[in-house]
């Protein structure tokens, strides 16, 4: 019974990652990330490079955030801040990967595995006696 309660609790743990925020936005705009603020940017064919503004709003790429990409960034693993982005509604009009908050998902991820371990322990506590009774 206790194992089932922990398993049910695990089913309710969830969070919105940056990619799910972008996916939700795509569903709302019929799979198009082109808006009035980035129509002149020619973002068709730009690969996925998720960035967020300081308010946590996610964008498919800096181009889709309306940033002027005066230089190409050759190493996407290095985080870079993009300035003067017309679609960013934050005061500084800046976007970066660093602004995407992942701490909530990380905490829930740890909580999920703690629940899973406790559920496994309590589930195993009922299985062992049942096997011993069957063997006798």
mmCIF file of N, CA and C in Angstrom:
data_model
loop_
_atom_site.group_PDB
_atom_site.id
_atom_site.type_symbol
_atom_site.label_atom_id
_atom_site.label_comp_id
_atom_site.label_asym_id
_atom_site.label_seq_id
_atom_site.Cartn_x
_atom_site.Cartn_y
_atom_site.Cartn_z
ATOM 1 N N UNK A 1 0.825 -1.195 0.000
ATOM 2 C CA UNK A 1 0.000 0.000 0.000
ATOM 3 C C UNK A 1 0.873 1.265 0.000
ATOM 4 N N UNK A 2 1.902 1.254 0.851
ATOM 5 C CA UNK A 2 2.797 2.413 0.913
ATOM 6 C C UNK A 2 3.546 2.567 -0.402
ATOM 7 N N UNK A 3 3.976 1.446 -0.984
ATOM 8 C CA UNK A 3 4.679 1.489 -2.270
ATOM 9 C C UNK A 3 3.780 2.068 -3.354
ATOM 10 N N UNK A 4 2.507 1.720 -3.322
ATOM 11 C CA UNK A 4 1.558 2.243 -4.310
ATOM 12 C C UNK A 4 1.375 3.750 -4.148
ATOM 13 N N UNK A 5 1.346 4.222 -2.912
ATOM 14 C CA UNK A 5 1.207 5.661 -2.676
ATOM 15 C C UNK A 5 2.404 6.433 -3.230
ATOM 16 N N UNK A 6 3.611 5.896 -3.014
ATOM 17 C CA UNK A 6 4.800 6.556 -3.562
ATOM 18 C C UNK A 6 4.810 6.503 -5.086
ATOM 19 N N UNK A 7 4.339 5.405 -5.662
ATOM 20 C CA UNK A 7 4.276 5.292 -7.120
ATOM 21 C C UNK A 7 3.275 6.290 -7.703
ATOM 22 N N UNK A 8 2.146 6.463 -7.032
ATOM 23 C CA UNK A 8 1.153 7.446 -7.486
ATOM 24 C C UNK A 8 1.725 8.858 -7.377
ATOM 25 N N UNK A 9 2.451 9.108 -6.304
ATOM 26 C CA UNK A 9 3.073 10.423 -6.138
ATOM 27 C C UNK A 9 4.089 10.670 -7.252
ATOM 28 N N UNK A 10 4.832 9.647 -7.658
ATOM 29 C CA UNK A 10 5.793 9.793 -8.752
ATOM 30 C C UNK A 10 5.098 10.127 -10.063
ATOM 31 N N UNK A 11 3.908 9.590 -10.256
ATOM 32 C CA UNK A 11 3.176 9.862 -11.495
ATOM 33 C C UNK A 11 2.768 11.327 -11.590
ATOM 34 N N UNK A 12 2.699 12.004 -10.463
ATOM 35 C CA UNK A 12 2.267 13.398 -10.464
ATOM 36 C C UNK A 12 3.424 14.385 -10.505
ATOM 37 N N UNK A 13 4.654 13.900 -10.434
ATOM 38 C CA UNK A 13 5.810 14.794 -10.496
ATOM 39 C C UNK A 13 6.070 15.140 -11.956
ATOM 40 N N UNK A 14 6.186 16.414 -12.232
ATOM 41 C CA UNK A 14 6.476 16.848 -13.594
ATOM 42 C C UNK A 14 6.925 18.294 -13.592
ATOM 43 N N UNK A 15 7.563 18.699 -14.666
ATOM 44 C CA UNK A 15 7.991 20.088 -14.781
ATOM 45 C C UNK A 15 8.052 20.478 -16.253
ATOM 46 N N UNK A 16 8.117 21.751 -16.490
ATOM 47 C CA UNK A 16 8.197 22.281 -17.850
ATOM 48 C C UNK A 16 9.658 22.610 -18.155
ATOM 49 N N UNK A 17 10.261 21.830 -19.034
ATOM 50 C CA UNK A 17 11.619 22.133 -19.467
ATOM 51 C C UNK A 17 11.568 23.181 -20.568
ATOM 52 N N UNK A 18 12.717 23.668 -20.960
ATOM 53 C CA UNK A 18 12.796 24.676 -22.019
ATOM 54 C C UNK A 18 12.226 24.121 -23.318
ATOM 55 N N UNK A 19 12.553 22.873 -23.620
ATOM 56 C CA UNK A 19 12.053 22.281 -24.864
ATOM 57 C C UNK A 19 10.538 22.114 -24.850
ATOM 58 N N UNK A 20 9.961 21.798 -23.687
ATOM 59 C CA UNK A 20 8.503 21.678 -23.639
ATOM 60 C C UNK A 20 7.838 23.048 -23.754
ATOM 61 N N UNK A 21 8.488 24.102 -23.248
ATOM 62 C CA UNK A 21 7.954 25.455 -23.425
ATOM 63 C C UNK A 21 7.962 25.847 -24.901
ATOM 64 N N UNK A 22 9.044 25.491 -25.598
ATOM 65 C CA UNK A 22 9.134 25.778 -27.033
ATOM 66 C C UNK A 22 8.088 24.966 -27.787
ATOM 67 N N UNK A 23 7.898 23.716 -27.385
ATOM 68 C CA UNK A 23 6.897 22.862 -28.022
ATOM 69 C C UNK A 23 5.485 23.421 -27.826
ATOM 70 N N UNK A 24 5.187 23.904 -26.626
ATOM 71 C CA UNK A 24 3.877 24.515 -26.368
ATOM 72 C C UNK A 24 3.663 25.735 -27.250
ATOM 73 N N UNK A 25 4.717 26.519 -27.390
ATOM 74 C CA UNK A 25 4.630 27.715 -28.238
ATOM 75 C C UNK A 25 4.400 27.329 -29.699
ATOM 76 N N UNK A 26 5.033 26.242 -30.148
ATOM 77 C CA UNK A 26 4.856 25.778 -31.529
ATOM 78 C C UNK A 26 3.414 25.340 -31.764
ATOM 79 N N UNK A 27 2.827 24.668 -30.769
ATOM 80 C CA UNK A 27 1.442 24.234 -30.904
ATOM 81 C C UNK A 27 0.484 25.417 -31.012
ATOM 82 N N UNK A 28 0.779 26.476 -30.278
ATOM 83 C CA UNK A 28 -0.085 27.655 -30.300
ATOM 84 C C UNK A 28 0.022 28.430 -31.612
ATOM 85 N N UNK A 29 1.177 28.342 -32.271
ATOM 86 C CA UNK A 29 1.401 29.127 -33.492
ATOM 87 C C UNK A 29 1.406 28.261 -34.741
ATOM 88 N N UNK A 30 0.782 27.097 -34.686
ATOM 89 C CA UNK A 30 0.720 26.180 -35.842
ATOM 90 C C UNK A 30 2.102 25.838 -36.395
ATOM 91 N N UNK A 31 3.017 25.486 -35.522
ATOM 92 C CA UNK A 31 4.378 25.038 -35.855
ATOM 93 C C UNK A 31 5.224 26.126 -36.509
ATOM 94 N N UNK A 32 4.860 27.371 -36.375
ATOM 95 C CA UNK A 32 5.633 28.466 -36.960
ATOM 96 C C UNK A 32 6.192 29.333 -35.840
ATOM 97 N N UNK A 33 7.487 29.565 -35.874
ATOM 98 C CA UNK A 33 8.119 30.410 -34.866
ATOM 99 C C UNK A 33 8.328 31.828 -35.382
ATOM 100 N N UNK A 34 7.887 32.088 -36.610
ATOM 101 C CA UNK A 34 8.033 33.419 -37.185
ATOM 102 C C UNK A 34 6.910 34.312 -36.664
ATOM 103 N N UNK A 35 7.297 35.430 -36.066
ATOM 104 C CA UNK A 35 6.335 36.396 -35.545
ATOM 105 C C UNK A 35 6.650 37.765 -36.147
ATOM 106 N N UNK A 36 5.860 38.744 -35.791
ATOM 107 C CA UNK A 36 6.049 40.088 -36.352
ATOM 108 C C UNK A 36 7.421 40.670 -36.012
ATOM 109 N N UNK A 37 7.956 40.303 -34.854
ATOM 110 C CA UNK A 37 9.231 40.893 -34.435
ATOM 111 C C UNK A 37 10.450 40.225 -35.072
ATOM 112 N N UNK A 38 10.278 39.067 -35.724
ATOM 113 C CA UNK A 38 11.443 38.415 -36.337
ATOM 114 C C UNK A 38 11.247 38.088 -37.822
ATOM 115 N N UNK A 39 10.275 38.710 -38.468
ATOM 116 C CA UNK A 39 10.024 38.391 -39.884
ATOM 117 C C UNK A 39 11.185 38.793 -40.781
ATOM 118 N N UNK A 40 11.895 39.851 -40.444
ATOM 119 C CA UNK A 40 13.019 40.305 -41.272
ATOM 120 C C UNK A 40 14.311 39.545 -40.993
ATOM 121 N N UNK A 41 14.292 38.627 -40.053
ATOM 122 C CA UNK A 41 15.524 37.929 -39.652
ATOM 123 C C UNK A 41 15.860 36.734 -40.542
ATOM 124 N N UNK A 42 14.904 36.251 -41.337
ATOM 125 C CA UNK A 42 15.118 35.094 -42.213
ATOM 126 C C UNK A 42 15.614 33.888 -41.407
ATOM 127 N N UNK A 43 14.795 33.430 -40.489
ATOM 128 C CA UNK A 43 15.180 32.353 -39.569
ATOM 129 C C UNK A 43 14.873 30.953 -40.095
ATOM 130 N N UNK A 44 14.377 30.823 -41.299
ATOM 131 C CA UNK A 44 14.047 29.507 -41.848
ATOM 132 C C UNK A 44 15.332 28.699 -41.998
ATOM 133 N N UNK A 45 15.315 27.480 -41.493
ATOM 134 C CA UNK A 45 16.476 26.603 -41.585
ATOM 135 C C UNK A 45 17.474 26.750 -40.451
ATOM 136 N N UNK A 46 17.216 27.637 -39.512
ATOM 137 C CA UNK A 46 18.109 27.807 -38.356
ATOM 138 C C UNK A 46 17.918 26.606 -37.433
ATOM 139 N N UNK A 47 19.024 26.027 -36.971
ATOM 140 C CA UNK A 47 18.918 24.856 -36.095
ATOM 141 C C UNK A 47 18.552 25.267 -34.666
ATOM 142 N N UNK A 48 18.057 24.282 -33.930
ATOM 143 C CA UNK A 48 17.588 24.500 -32.561
ATOM 144 C C UNK A 48 18.746 24.911 -31.659
ATOM 145 N N UNK A 49 18.601 26.036 -31.004
ATOM 146 C CA UNK A 49 19.537 26.538 -29.998
ATOM 147 C C UNK A 49 18.683 27.306 -28.987
ATOM 148 N N UNK A 50 18.041 26.574 -28.042
ATOM 149 C CA UNK A 50 17.085 27.222 -27.138
ATOM 150 C C UNK A 50 17.732 28.301 -26.274
ATOM 151 N N UNK A 51 17.098 29.448 -26.223
ATOM 152 C CA UNK A 51 17.531 30.559 -25.375
ATOM 153 C C UNK A 51 16.301 31.130 -24.676
ATOM 154 N N UNK A 52 16.544 31.849 -23.596
ATOM 155 C CA UNK A 52 15.453 32.469 -22.839
ATOM 156 C C UNK A 52 15.820 33.910 -22.519
ATOM 157 N N UNK A 53 14.791 34.734 -22.305
ATOM 158 C CA UNK A 53 15.068 36.073 -21.801
ATOM 159 C C UNK A 53 15.082 36.004 -20.275
ATOM 160 N N UNK A 54 15.335 37.123 -19.639
ATOM 161 C CA UNK A 54 15.455 37.120 -18.169
ATOM 162 C C UNK A 54 14.141 36.779 -17.463
ATOM 163 N N UNK A 55 13.023 36.912 -18.162
ATOM 164 C CA UNK A 55 11.722 36.574 -17.578
ATOM 165 C C UNK A 55 11.399 35.092 -17.726
ATOM 166 N N UNK A 56 12.249 34.331 -18.436
ATOM 167 C CA UNK A 56 12.039 32.900 -18.601
ATOM 168 C C UNK A 56 11.298 32.512 -19.861
ATOM 169 N N UNK A 57 10.992 33.475 -20.729
ATOM 170 C CA UNK A 57 10.318 33.167 -21.994
ATOM 171 C C UNK A 57 11.317 32.481 -22.921
ATOM 172 N N UNK A 58 10.935 31.318 -23.446
ATOM 173 C CA UNK A 58 11.845 30.514 -24.264
ATOM 174 C C UNK A 58 11.667 30.813 -25.749
ATOM 175 N N UNK A 59 12.784 30.757 -26.468
ATOM 176 C CA UNK A 59 12.795 30.950 -27.917
ATOM 177 C C UNK A 59 13.536 29.794 -28.565
ATOM 178 N N UNK A 60 13.143 29.453 -29.783
ATOM 179 C CA UNK A 60 13.736 28.348 -30.545
ATOM 180 C C UNK A 60 15.221 28.601 -30.811
ATOM 181 N N UNK A 61 15.577 29.820 -31.107
ATOM 182 C CA UNK A 61 16.969 30.195 -31.385
ATOM 183 C C UNK A 61 17.105 31.697 -31.166
ATOM 184 N N UNK A 62 18.329 32.214 -31.102
ATOM 185 C CA UNK A 62 18.501 33.667 -30.995
ATOM 186 C C UNK A 62 17.882 34.406 -32.180
ATOM 187 N N UNK A 63 17.919 33.794 -33.347
ATOM 188 C CA UNK A 63 17.307 34.412 -34.522
ATOM 189 C C UNK A 63 15.806 34.570 -34.317
ATOM 190 N N UNK A 64 15.161 33.548 -33.755
ATOM 191 C CA UNK A 64 13.722 33.605 -33.509
ATOM 192 C C UNK A 64 13.373 34.565 -32.371
ATOM 193 N N UNK A 65 14.370 34.934 -31.576
ATOM 194 C CA UNK A 65 14.166 35.943 -30.534
ATOM 195 C C UNK A 65 14.339 37.344 -31.102
ATOM 196 N N UNK A 66 14.667 37.426 -32.390
ATOM 197 C CA UNK A 66 14.826 38.720 -33.046
ATOM 198 C C UNK A 66 16.182 39.349 -32.841
ATOM 199 N N UNK A 67 17.182 38.535 -32.487
ATOM 200 C CA UNK A 67 18.530 39.059 -32.265
ATOM 201 C C UNK A 67 19.243 39.236 -33.603
ATOM 202 N N UNK A 68 20.005 40.290 -33.685
ATOM 203 C CA UNK A 68 20.831 40.500 -34.867
ATOM 204 C C UNK A 68 22.098 39.678 -34.693
ATOM 205 N N UNK A 69 22.264 38.665 -35.522
ATOM 206 C CA UNK A 69 23.417 37.772 -35.399
ATOM 207 C C UNK A 69 24.539 38.300 -36.285
ATOM 208 N N UNK A 70 25.324 39.214 -35.727
ATOM 209 C CA UNK A 70 26.406 39.798 -36.501
ATOM 210 C C UNK A 70 27.580 38.848 -36.669
ATOM 211 N N UNK A 71 27.664 37.868 -35.811
ATOM 212 C CA UNK A 71 28.729 36.874 -35.936
ATOM 213 C C UNK A 71 28.143 35.504 -35.652
ATOM 214 N N UNK A 72 28.653 34.488 -36.330
ATOM 215 C CA UNK A 72 28.157 33.135 -36.064
ATOM 216 C C UNK A 72 28.910 32.580 -34.873
ATOM 217 N N UNK A 73 28.229 31.808 -34.075
ATOM 218 C CA UNK A 73 28.884 31.200 -32.925
ATOM 219 C C UNK A 73 29.202 29.761 -33.291
ATOM 220 N N UNK A 74 30.486 29.419 -33.300
ATOM 221 C CA UNK A 74 30.926 28.118 -33.799
ATOM 222 C C UNK A 74 30.818 27.017 -32.757
ATOM 223 N N UNK A 75 30.811 27.354 -31.484
ATOM 224 C CA UNK A 75 30.756 26.346 -30.435
ATOM 225 C C UNK A 75 29.484 26.532 -29.611
ATOM 226 N N UNK A 76 28.407 25.798 -29.959
ATOM 227 C CA UNK A 76 27.146 25.988 -29.238
ATOM 228 C C UNK A 76 27.186 25.562 -27.776
ATOM 229 N N UNK A 77 28.222 24.818 -27.356
ATOM 230 C CA UNK A 77 28.278 24.398 -25.956
ATOM 231 C C UNK A 77 28.691 25.554 -25.044
ATOM 232 N N UNK A 78 29.320 26.571 -25.606
ATOM 233 C CA UNK A 78 29.690 27.743 -24.818
ATOM 234 C C UNK A 78 28.493 28.684 -24.787
ATOM 235 N N UNK A 79 28.061 29.030 -23.592
ATOM 236 C CA UNK A 79 26.892 29.890 -23.468
ATOM 237 C C UNK A 79 27.257 31.318 -23.840
ATOM 238 N N UNK A 80 26.378 31.948 -24.563
ATOM 239 C CA UNK A 80 26.621 33.296 -25.044
ATOM 240 C C UNK A 80 25.347 34.098 -24.842
ATOM 241 N N UNK A 81 25.505 35.357 -24.506
ATOM 242 C CA UNK A 81 24.355 36.249 -24.385
ATOM 243 C C UNK A 81 24.202 37.016 -25.693
ATOM 244 N N UNK A 82 22.966 37.113 -26.149
ATOM 245 C CA UNK A 82 22.667 37.836 -27.380
ATOM 246 C C UNK A 82 21.925 39.113 -27.003
ATOM 247 N N UNK A 83 22.342 40.216 -27.571
ATOM 248 C CA UNK A 83 21.816 41.529 -27.194
ATOM 249 C C UNK A 83 20.887 42.084 -28.272
ATOM 250 N N UNK A 84 20.101 43.069 -27.891
ATOM 251 C CA UNK A 84 19.240 43.804 -28.819
ATOM 252 C C UNK A 84 18.260 42.891 -29.550
ATOM 253 N N UNK A 85 17.595 42.032 -28.835
ATOM 254 C CA UNK A 85 16.664 41.071 -29.426
ATOM 255 C C UNK A 85 15.255 41.664 -29.419
ATOM 256 N N UNK A 86 14.696 41.842 -30.593
ATOM 257 C CA UNK A 86 13.425 42.561 -30.717
ATOM 258 C C UNK A 86 12.232 41.801 -30.134
ATOM 259 N N UNK A 87 12.293 40.486 -30.049
ATOM 260 C CA UNK A 87 11.160 39.713 -29.515
ATOM 261 C C UNK A 87 11.210 39.544 -28.000
ATOM 262 N N UNK A 88 12.337 39.851 -27.391
ATOM 263 C CA UNK A 88 12.471 39.711 -25.944
ATOM 264 C C UNK A 88 11.760 40.873 -25.266
ATOM 265 N N UNK A 89 10.819 40.549 -24.384
ATOM 266 C CA UNK A 89 10.072 41.607 -23.710
ATOM 267 C C UNK A 89 10.667 41.968 -22.352
ATOM 268 N N UNK A 90 11.918 41.567 -22.111
ATOM 269 C CA UNK A 90 12.582 41.973 -20.877
ATOM 270 C C UNK A 90 13.204 43.356 -21.086
ATOM 271 N N UNK A 91 13.526 44.022 -20.008
ATOM 272 C CA UNK A 91 14.012 45.404 -20.088
ATOM 273 C C UNK A 91 15.323 45.529 -20.862
ATOM 274 N N UNK A 92 16.223 44.548 -20.703
ATOM 275 C CA UNK A 92 17.527 44.654 -21.362
ATOM 276 C C UNK A 92 17.548 44.079 -22.779
ATOM 277 N N UNK A 93 16.442 43.444 -23.200
ATOM 278 C CA UNK A 93 16.304 42.856 -24.547
ATOM 279 C C UNK A 93 17.449 41.892 -24.853
ATOM 280 N N UNK A 94 17.778 41.083 -23.863
ATOM 281 C CA UNK A 94 18.890 40.146 -23.963
ATOM 282 C C UNK A 94 18.355 38.724 -23.808
ATOM 283 N N UNK A 95 18.946 37.760 -24.532
ATOM 284 C CA UNK A 95 18.604 36.348 -24.366
ATOM 285 C C UNK A 95 19.887 35.542 -24.233
ATOM 286 N N UNK A 96 19.779 34.411 -23.537
ATOM 287 C CA UNK A 96 20.928 33.527 -23.344
ATOM 288 C C UNK A 96 20.418 32.173 -22.867
ATOM 289 N N UNK A 97 21.245 31.155 -23.025
ATOM 290 C CA UNK A 97 20.904 29.848 -22.452
ATOM 291 C C UNK A 97 20.952 29.891 -20.934
ATOM 292 N N UNK A 98 21.793 30.762 -20.398
ATOM 293 C CA UNK A 98 21.935 30.859 -18.945
ATOM 294 C C UNK A 98 20.664 31.353 -18.261
ATOM 295 N N UNK A 99 19.806 32.047 -18.988
ATOM 296 C CA UNK A 99 18.584 32.590 -18.398
ATOM 297 C C UNK A 99 17.474 31.544 -18.306
ATOM 298 N N UNK A 100 17.661 30.387 -18.925
ATOM 299 C CA UNK A 100 16.661 29.315 -18.872
ATOM 300 C C UNK A 100 16.795 28.580 -17.539
ATOM 301 N N UNK A 101 15.775 28.665 -16.702
ATOM 302 C CA UNK A 101 15.825 28.087 -15.357
ATOM 303 C C UNK A 101 15.540 26.590 -15.405
ATOM 304 N N UNK A 102 16.518 25.795 -15.020
ATOM 305 C CA UNK A 102 16.359 24.346 -14.982
ATOM 306 C C UNK A 102 16.367 23.802 -13.555
ATOM 307 N N UNK A 103 16.525 24.679 -12.560
ATOM 308 C CA UNK A 103 16.656 24.212 -11.178
ATOM 309 C C UNK A 103 15.395 23.504 -10.687
ATOM 310 N N UNK A 104 14.227 23.938 -11.134
ATOM 311 C CA UNK A 104 12.976 23.302 -10.704
ATOM 312 C C UNK A 104 12.932 21.863 -11.201
ATOM 313 N N UNK A 105 13.306 21.654 -12.456
ATOM 314 C CA UNK A 105 13.299 20.298 -13.013
ATOM 315 C C UNK A 105 14.344 19.416 -12.334
ATOM 316 N N UNK A 106 15.496 19.980 -12.012
ATOM 317 C CA UNK A 106 16.543 19.197 -11.353
ATOM 318 C C UNK A 106 16.081 18.726 -9.976
ATOM 319 N N UNK A 107 15.425 19.596 -9.225
ATOM 320 C CA UNK A 107 14.924 19.223 -7.901
ATOM 321 C C UNK A 107 13.855 18.144 -8.008
ATOM 322 N N UNK A 108 12.963 18.267 -8.968
ATOM 323 C CA UNK A 108 11.907 17.268 -9.140
ATOM 324 C C UNK A 108 12.471 15.947 -9.638
ATOM 325 N N UNK A 109 13.540 16.002 -10.426
ATOM 326 C CA UNK A 109 14.204 14.798 -10.916
ATOM 327 C C UNK A 109 14.786 14.009 -9.742
ATOM 328 N N UNK A 110 15.433 14.695 -8.820
ATOM 329 C CA UNK A 110 15.993 14.047 -7.626
ATOM 330 C C UNK A 110 14.862 13.478 -6.767
ATOM 331 N N UNK A 111 13.796 14.264 -6.571
ATOM 332 C CA UNK A 111 12.654 13.810 -5.774
ATOM 333 C C UNK A 111 12.020 12.565 -6.380
ATOM 334 N N UNK A 112 11.961 12.501 -7.710
ATOM 335 C CA UNK A 112 11.393 11.345 -8.401
ATOM 336 C C UNK A 112 12.175 10.077 -8.045
ATOM 337 N N UNK A 113 13.513 10.144 -8.089
ATOM 338 C CA UNK A 113 14.315 8.953 -7.802
ATOM 339 C C UNK A 113 14.307 8.584 -6.322
ATOM 340 N N UNK A 114 14.190 9.548 -5.438
ATOM 341 C CA UNK A 114 14.048 9.244 -4.010
ATOM 342 C C UNK A 114 12.733 8.494 -3.785
ATOM 343 N N UNK A 115 11.654 8.992 -4.390
ATOM 344 C CA UNK A 115 10.358 8.301 -4.296
ATOM 345 C C UNK A 115 10.436 6.900 -4.879
ATOM 346 N N UNK A 116 11.125 6.761 -6.001
ATOM 347 C CA UNK A 116 11.260 5.461 -6.654
ATOM 348 C C UNK A 116 11.998 4.471 -5.750
ATOM 349 N N UNK A 117 13.050 4.934 -5.082
ATOM 350 C CA UNK A 117 13.809 4.061 -4.179
ATOM 351 C C UNK A 117 12.953 3.635 -2.985
ATOM 352 N N UNK A 118 12.245 4.581 -2.386
ATOM 353 C CA UNK A 118 11.392 4.253 -1.239
ATOM 354 C C UNK A 118 10.282 3.296 -1.659
ATOM 355 N N UNK A 119 9.701 3.540 -2.820
ATOM 356 C CA UNK A 119 8.658 2.655 -3.343
ATOM 357 C C UNK A 119 9.207 1.250 -3.570
ATOM 358 N N UNK A 120 10.418 1.155 -4.087
ATOM 359 C CA UNK A 120 11.045 -0.153 -4.314
ATOM 360 C C UNK A 120 11.316 -0.892 -3.021
ATOM 361 N N UNK A 121 11.745 -0.165 -2.003
ATOM 362 C CA UNK A 121 12.019 -0.791 -0.703
ATOM 363 C C UNK A 121 10.727 -1.349 -0.100
ATOM 364 N N UNK A 122 9.677 -0.522 -0.069
ATOM 365 C CA UNK A 122 8.415 -0.990 0.504
ATOM 366 C C UNK A 122 7.772 -2.079 -0.346
ATOM 367 N N UNK A 123 7.927 -1.997 -1.646
ATOM 368 C CA UNK A 123 7.404 -3.047 -2.530
ATOM 369 C C UNK A 123 8.130 -4.358 -2.316
ATOM 370 N N UNK A 124 9.438 -4.288 -2.128
ATOM 371 C CA UNK A 124 10.232 -5.491 -1.885
ATOM 372 C C UNK A 124 9.952 -6.109 -0.532
ATOM 373 N N UNK A 125 9.593 -5.282 0.448
ATOM 374 C CA UNK A 125 9.301 -5.797 1.783
ATOM 375 C C UNK A 125 8.079 -6.713 1.777
ATOM 376 N N UNK A 126 7.191 -6.534 0.842
ATOM 377 C CA UNK A 126 6.015 -7.407 0.793
ATOM 378 C C UNK A 126 6.262 -8.641 -0.066
ATOM 379 N N UNK A 127 7.217 -8.569 -0.976
ATOM 380 C CA UNK A 127 7.479 -9.696 -1.877
ATOM 381 C C UNK A 127 8.257 -10.801 -1.169
ATOM 382 N N UNK A 128 9.262 -10.447 -0.393
ATOM 383 C CA UNK A 128 10.117 -11.440 0.273
ATOM 384 C C UNK A 128 9.309 -12.354 1.201
ATOM 385 N N UNK A 129 8.472 -11.831 2.094
ATOM 386 C CA UNK A 129 7.679 -12.734 2.942
ATOM 387 C C UNK A 129 6.743 -13.634 2.132
ATOM 388 N N UNK A 130 6.196 -13.119 1.048
ATOM 389 C CA UNK A 130 5.298 -13.934 0.218
ATOM 390 C C UNK A 130 6.060 -15.102 -0.399
ATOM 391 N N UNK A 131 7.291 -14.876 -0.825
ATOM 392 C CA UNK A 131 8.107 -15.960 -1.401
ATOM 393 C C UNK A 131 8.460 -16.981 -0.324
ATOM 394 N N UNK A 132 8.809 -16.509 0.880
ATOM 395 C CA UNK A 132 9.156 -17.423 1.968
ATOM 396 C C UNK A 132 7.960 -18.291 2.368
ATOM 397 N N UNK A 133 6.782 -17.716 2.398
ATOM 398 C CA UNK A 133 5.580 -18.491 2.728
ATOM 399 C C UNK A 133 5.315 -19.527 1.645
ATOM 400 N N UNK A 134 5.510 -19.157 0.398
ATOM 401 C CA UNK A 134 5.291 -20.087 -0.714
ATOM 402 C C UNK A 134 6.282 -21.242 -0.651
ATOM 403 N N UNK A 135 7.511 -20.989 -0.272
ATOM 404 C CA UNK A 135 8.530 -22.034 -0.203
ATOM 405 C C UNK A 135 8.290 -22.995 0.961
ATOM 406 N N UNK A 136 7.666 -22.560 2.010
ATOM 407 C CA UNK A 136 7.404 -23.428 3.161
ATOM 408 C C UNK A 136 6.286 -24.347 2.819
#
